[in-house]
Amino acid sequence: MQEIMMASIDNPSNAVEWAMAELINRPDLMAKATEEIDRVVGKDSRLVQESDIGRLNYVKACAREAFRLHPLAPFNAPHVATQDTTVGGYFIPKGSHALLSRYGLGRNPKVWPDPLRFDPERHLENDGGVDEVALVEKELRFISFSTGRRGCVATVLGTCMTTMLLARLLQCFAWTPVGGNKTVDLSEAEDGLSLATPLMALPKTRLARHLYPVV
């Protein structure tokens, strides 16, 4: 249950907060994401639904980039080697505890050019074209939700929650920094995983009035 809670609540909320902070500092990228939403869903027709997720590739690319650059945890859960083995030229004796560095994978310059730059379009670059962007990285170039036989049991739920939350925030509001600031402070907390200062932003409605619930 704890794993489900972390995967479906903590992980998506951390990724969306970072994605929003990065996008507020890059209005050009935010405009591309909102344009995609308006094109797929229709402006002022309805709110984003789960059935739209498959066609919101740019929005999901923004979420993927947040997972890559700003992981929720520094390491994956440890695994124990059941026998002597060699991985990538490294000898791992039986009984050793092996961990994957989420932070190191996502910021590896050998895999990701200019790794500290927030660039959703790196997840759309594919010689064969992109049918559908997935939040799970099966090649383990970064870790969003674990994969494999011991993969996260809440991957589908976490993917849906992440995409829906980010898409609804972008669809319903235009966002700017608060207090007359031109940008959001992207300084990382001491653990390097969360924003040093919780995200504060100013929303402005961008849809027809009837689409907002009356509270």
mmCIF file of C-alpha atoms in Angstrom:
data_model
loop_
_atom_site.group_PDB
_atom_site.id
_atom_site.type_symbol
_atom_site.label_atom_id
_atom_site.label_comp_id
_atom_site.label_asym_id
_atom_site.label_seq_id
_atom_site.Cartn_x
_atom_site.Cartn_y
_atom_site.Cartn_z
ATOM 1 C CA MET A 1 0.000 0.000 0.000
ATOM 2 C CA GLN A 2 2.851 2.396 0.817
ATOM 3 C CA GLU A 3 4.365 1.792 -2.635
ATOM 4 C CA ILE A 4 1.013 2.494 -4.297
ATOM 5 C CA MET A 5 0.636 5.742 -2.347
ATOM 6 C CA MET A 6 4.150 6.894 -3.258
ATOM 7 C CA ALA A 7 3.768 5.992 -6.922
ATOM 8 C CA SER A 8 0.276 7.385 -7.390
ATOM 9 C CA ILE A 9 0.449 10.521 -5.213
ATOM 10 C CA ASP A 10 3.968 11.585 -4.194
ATOM 11 C CA ASN A 11 5.672 10.770 -7.489
ATOM 12 C CA PRO A 12 3.098 12.475 -9.765
ATOM 13 C CA SER A 13 2.770 15.544 -7.528
ATOM 14 C CA ASN A 14 6.550 16.021 -7.407
ATOM 15 C CA ALA A 15 6.856 15.651 -11.193
ATOM 16 C CA VAL A 16 3.973 18.034 -11.901
ATOM 17 C CA GLU A 17 5.279 20.687 -9.499
ATOM 18 C CA TRP A 18 8.677 20.612 -11.218
ATOM 19 C CA ALA A 19 7.116 20.546 -14.693
ATOM 20 C CA MET A 20 4.964 23.572 -13.873
ATOM 21 C CA ALA A 21 7.931 25.469 -12.430
ATOM 22 C CA GLU A 22 10.034 24.750 -15.511
ATOM 23 C CA LEU A 23 7.194 25.613 -17.917
ATOM 24 C CA ILE A 24 6.388 28.900 -16.177
ATOM 25 C CA ASN A 25 10.003 29.883 -16.812
ATOM 26 C CA ARG A 26 9.630 28.834 -20.455
ATOM 27 C CA PRO A 27 6.398 30.375 -21.801
ATOM 28 C CA ASP A 28 7.272 29.109 -25.281
ATOM 29 C CA LEU A 29 7.137 25.503 -24.076
ATOM 30 C CA MET A 30 3.980 26.105 -22.074
ATOM 31 C CA ALA A 31 2.339 27.572 -25.179
ATOM 32 C CA LYS A 32 3.137 24.399 -27.145
ATOM 33 C CA ALA A 33 1.583 22.238 -24.435
ATOM 34 C CA THR A 34 -1.595 24.312 -24.195
ATOM 35 C CA GLU A 35 -1.885 24.471 -27.985
ATOM 36 C CA GLU A 36 -1.776 20.670 -28.112
ATOM 37 C CA ILE A 37 -4.487 20.428 -25.456
ATOM 38 C CA ASP A 38 -6.718 22.907 -27.289
ATOM 39 C CA ARG A 39 -6.193 21.019 -30.552
ATOM 40 C CA VAL A 40 -6.947 17.596 -29.075
ATOM 41 C CA VAL A 41 -9.745 18.534 -26.697
ATOM 42 C CA GLY A 42 -11.151 21.647 -28.345
ATOM 43 C CA LYS A 43 -11.071 25.122 -26.847
ATOM 44 C CA ASP A 44 -14.004 25.834 -24.521
ATOM 45 C CA SER A 45 -15.706 22.536 -25.363
ATOM 46 C CA ARG A 46 -14.888 20.359 -22.346
ATOM 47 C CA LEU A 47 -12.145 19.497 -19.887
ATOM 48 C CA VAL A 48 -9.370 16.994 -20.553
ATOM 49 C CA GLN A 49 -10.476 13.409 -19.991
ATOM 50 C CA GLU A 50 -8.593 10.168 -19.475
ATOM 51 C CA SER A 51 -9.447 9.132 -23.038
ATOM 52 C CA ASP A 52 -7.392 12.100 -24.324
ATOM 53 C CA ILE A 53 -4.130 10.968 -22.721
ATOM 54 C CA GLY A 54 -2.976 8.910 -25.705
ATOM 55 C CA ARG A 55 -2.958 12.002 -27.936
ATOM 56 C CA LEU A 56 -1.336 14.439 -25.510
ATOM 57 C CA ASN A 57 2.228 13.552 -26.443
ATOM 58 C CA TYR A 58 3.758 16.969 -25.813
ATOM 59 C CA VAL A 59 2.151 17.184 -22.374
ATOM 60 C CA LYS A 60 3.492 13.721 -21.543
ATOM 61 C CA ALA A 61 6.913 14.727 -22.885
ATOM 62 C CA CYS A 62 6.882 17.591 -20.369
ATOM 63 C CA ALA A 63 6.067 15.118 -17.597
ATOM 64 C CA ARG A 64 8.786 12.711 -18.783
ATOM 65 C CA GLU A 65 11.328 15.504 -18.732
ATOM 66 C CA ALA A 66 10.340 16.390 -15.166
ATOM 67 C CA PHE A 67 10.733 12.743 -14.128
ATOM 68 C CA ARG A 68 14.147 12.631 -15.817
ATOM 69 C CA LEU A 69 15.555 15.843 -14.404
ATOM 70 C CA HIS A 70 13.840 15.887 -11.014
ATOM 71 C CA PRO A 71 13.280 12.358 -9.647
ATOM 72 C CA LEU A 72 11.266 11.803 -6.478
ATOM 73 C CA ALA A 73 13.938 9.676 -4.794
ATOM 74 C CA PRO A 74 17.725 9.444 -5.235
ATOM 75 C CA PHE A 75 17.758 5.648 -5.599
ATOM 76 C CA ASN A 76 15.475 2.778 -6.473
ATOM 77 C CA ALA A 77 14.672 0.185 -3.839
ATOM 78 C CA PRO A 78 17.758 -2.035 -3.300
ATOM 79 C CA HIS A 79 18.022 -5.503 -4.800
ATOM 80 C CA VAL A 80 20.261 -8.349 -3.645
ATOM 81 C CA ALA A 81 22.335 -10.357 -6.126
ATOM 82 C CA THR A 82 21.417 -14.041 -5.857
ATOM 83 C CA GLN A 83 24.610 -15.114 -7.620
ATOM 84 C CA ASP A 84 27.917 -13.718 -8.838
ATOM 85 C CA THR A 85 27.375 -11.666 -11.971
ATOM 86 C CA THR A 86 28.954 -8.990 -14.148
ATOM 87 C CA VAL A 87 26.955 -5.974 -15.351
ATOM 88 C CA GLY A 88 28.464 -3.376 -17.651
ATOM 89 C CA GLY A 89 31.959 -4.585 -16.839
ATOM 90 C CA TYR A 90 31.400 -4.397 -13.080
ATOM 91 C CA PHE A 91 31.671 -7.583 -11.013
ATOM 92 C CA ILE A 92 28.835 -7.924 -8.490
ATOM 93 C CA PRO A 93 29.395 -10.687 -5.909
ATOM 94 C CA LYS A 94 26.532 -12.819 -4.650
ATOM 95 C CA GLY A 95 24.795 -11.157 -1.710
ATOM 96 C CA SER A 96 25.678 -7.619 -2.778
ATOM 97 C CA HIS A 97 23.049 -4.894 -2.472
ATOM 98 C CA ALA A 98 22.577 -3.187 -5.830
ATOM 99 C CA LEU A 99 20.905 0.200 -6.255
ATOM 100 C CA LEU A 100 20.026 2.265 -9.312
ATOM 101 C CA SER A 101 20.671 5.992 -9.037
ATOM 102 C CA ARG A 102 17.622 7.819 -10.388
ATOM 103 C CA TYR A 103 19.516 11.092 -10.123
ATOM 104 C CA GLY A 104 22.568 9.741 -11.949
ATOM 105 C CA LEU A 105 20.610 8.046 -14.732
ATOM 106 C CA GLY A 106 18.544 11.088 -15.594
ATOM 107 C CA ARG A 107 21.511 13.468 -15.650
ATOM 108 C CA ASN A 108 24.035 11.235 -17.385
ATOM 109 C CA PRO A 109 25.663 13.404 -20.114
ATOM 110 C CA LYS A 110 26.603 10.264 -22.069
ATOM 111 C CA VAL A 111 22.907 9.578 -22.554
ATOM 112 C CA TRP A 112 21.313 13.014 -22.348
ATOM 113 C CA PRO A 113 22.936 15.941 -24.209
ATOM 114 C CA ASP A 114 22.938 19.096 -22.068
ATOM 115 C CA PRO A 115 21.344 17.085 -19.231
ATOM 116 C CA LEU A 116 20.523 20.030 -16.947
ATOM 117 C CA ARG A 117 18.386 21.745 -19.590
ATOM 118 C CA PHE A 118 14.621 21.191 -19.421
ATOM 119 C CA ASP A 119 13.756 20.113 -22.963
ATOM 120 C CA PRO A 120 10.545 18.097 -23.478
ATOM 121 C CA GLU A 121 11.233 17.792 -27.181
ATOM 122 C CA ARG A 122 14.136 15.426 -26.545
ATOM 123 C CA HIS A 123 11.437 12.809 -25.829
ATOM 124 C CA LEU A 124 9.790 13.425 -29.195
ATOM 125 C CA GLU A 125 12.918 12.965 -31.295
ATOM 126 C CA ASN A 126 12.540 9.623 -32.995
ATOM 127 C CA ASP A 127 13.583 8.764 -36.532
ATOM 128 C CA GLY A 128 10.546 6.569 -36.908
ATOM 129 C CA GLY A 129 8.172 9.146 -35.479
ATOM 130 C CA VAL A 130 6.280 8.985 -32.209
ATOM 131 C CA ASP A 131 3.065 6.987 -32.006
ATOM 132 C CA GLU A 132 2.543 7.627 -28.315
ATOM 133 C CA VAL A 133 4.844 8.984 -25.623
ATOM 134 C CA ALA A 134 4.915 6.810 -22.493
ATOM 135 C CA LEU A 135 5.953 7.974 -19.037
ATOM 136 C CA VAL A 136 7.685 4.671 -18.308
ATOM 137 C CA GLU A 137 11.240 4.504 -19.680
ATOM 138 C CA LYS A 138 11.710 0.843 -20.572
ATOM 139 C CA GLU A 139 15.384 1.285 -21.500
ATOM 140 C CA LEU A 140 16.126 2.668 -17.998
ATOM 141 C CA ARG A 141 17.700 5.859 -19.312
ATOM 142 C CA PHE A 142 15.844 7.398 -16.390
ATOM 143 C CA ILE A 143 13.309 6.085 -13.892
ATOM 144 C CA SER A 144 9.796 7.428 -13.540
ATOM 145 C CA PHE A 145 7.941 4.314 -12.464
ATOM 146 C CA SER A 146 10.003 1.156 -12.065
ATOM 147 C CA THR A 147 9.811 -1.408 -14.828
ATOM 148 C CA GLY A 148 10.471 -5.124 -15.192
ATOM 149 C CA ARG A 149 9.171 -8.042 -13.119
ATOM 150 C CA ARG A 150 9.341 -5.982 -9.946
ATOM 151 C CA GLY A 151 8.017 -2.845 -11.563
ATOM 152 C CA CYS A 152 5.723 -0.411 -9.827
ATOM 153 C CA VAL A 153 2.238 -1.860 -9.343
ATOM 154 C CA ALA A 154 0.706 1.616 -9.671
ATOM 155 C CA THR A 155 2.312 2.557 -12.997
ATOM 156 C CA VAL A 156 -0.975 2.882 -14.886
ATOM 157 C CA LEU A 157 -2.606 4.861 -12.079
ATOM 158 C CA GLY A 158 0.461 7.078 -11.638
ATOM 159 C CA THR A 159 0.708 7.746 -15.378
ATOM 160 C CA CYS A 160 -2.950 8.721 -15.541
ATOM 161 C CA MET A 161 -2.771 10.973 -12.485
ATOM 162 C CA THR A 162 0.412 12.712 -13.646
ATOM 163 C CA THR A 163 -0.876 13.426 -17.143
ATOM 164 C CA MET A 164 -4.363 14.449 -16.046
ATOM 165 C CA LEU A 165 -3.102 16.791 -13.320
ATOM 166 C CA LEU A 166 -0.588 18.517 -15.575
ATOM 167 C CA ALA A 167 -3.002 18.734 -18.508
ATOM 168 C CA ARG A 168 -5.850 20.167 -16.421
ATOM 169 C CA LEU A 169 -3.576 22.805 -14.861
ATOM 170 C CA LEU A 170 -2.351 23.878 -18.287
ATOM 171 C CA GLN A 171 -5.765 23.709 -19.934
ATOM 172 C CA CYS A 172 -7.674 25.680 -17.326
ATOM 173 C CA PHE A 173 -5.201 28.428 -16.457
ATOM 174 C CA ALA A 174 -2.462 30.644 -17.817
ATOM 175 C CA TRP A 175 0.363 30.773 -15.269
ATOM 176 C CA THR A 176 2.836 33.503 -14.323
ATOM 177 C CA PRO A 177 5.261 33.997 -11.406
ATOM 178 C CA VAL A 178 3.934 35.796 -8.326
ATOM 179 C CA GLY A 179 5.043 39.083 -6.820
ATOM 180 C CA GLY A 180 6.134 40.682 -10.050
ATOM 181 C CA ASN A 181 8.950 38.168 -10.466
ATOM 182 C CA LYS A 182 9.938 37.328 -14.019
ATOM 183 C CA THR A 183 10.867 33.730 -13.262
ATOM 184 C CA VAL A 184 10.315 30.981 -10.706
ATOM 185 C CA ASP A 185 13.260 30.150 -8.463
ATOM 186 C CA LEU A 186 14.356 26.650 -9.500
ATOM 187 C CA SER A 187 16.835 26.209 -6.654
ATOM 188 C CA GLU A 188 16.815 22.645 -5.373
ATOM 189 C CA ALA A 189 16.379 21.686 -1.734
ATOM 190 C CA GLU A 190 19.357 20.274 0.147
ATOM 191 C CA ASP A 191 18.341 16.761 -0.834
ATOM 192 C CA GLY A 192 18.412 17.905 -4.473
ATOM 193 C CA LEU A 193 15.034 16.341 -5.208
ATOM 194 C CA SER A 194 12.425 19.002 -4.485
ATOM 195 C CA LEU A 195 12.121 22.749 -4.917
ATOM 196 C CA ALA A 196 13.866 24.643 -2.120
ATOM 197 C CA THR A 197 10.826 26.932 -2.011
ATOM 198 C CA PRO A 198 7.387 25.452 -2.754
ATOM 199 C CA LEU A 199 6.026 26.619 -6.088
ATOM 200 C CA MET A 200 3.909 29.779 -5.960
ATOM 201 C CA ALA A 201 2.297 30.958 -9.204
ATOM 202 C CA LEU A 202 -0.530 33.206 -10.333
ATOM 203 C CA PRO A 203 -3.329 31.506 -12.326
ATOM 204 C CA LYS A 204 -5.564 33.281 -14.815
ATOM 205 C CA THR A 205 -8.594 31.518 -16.262
ATOM 206 C CA ARG A 206 -8.390 30.785 -19.989
ATOM 207 C CA LEU A 207 -11.590 28.821 -20.668
ATOM 208 C CA ALA A 208 -15.267 29.672 -20.885
ATOM 209 C CA ARG A 209 -16.834 30.372 -17.502
ATOM 210 C CA HIS A 210 -19.222 27.393 -17.600
ATOM 211 C CA LEU A 211 -16.305 24.923 -17.594
ATOM 212 C CA TYR A 212 -15.238 25.903 -14.087
ATOM 213 C CA PRO A 213 -17.139 24.205 -11.246
ATOM 214 C CA VAL A 214 -19.027 26.457 -8.879
ATOM 215 C CA VAL A 215 -17.633 26.165 -5.347
#
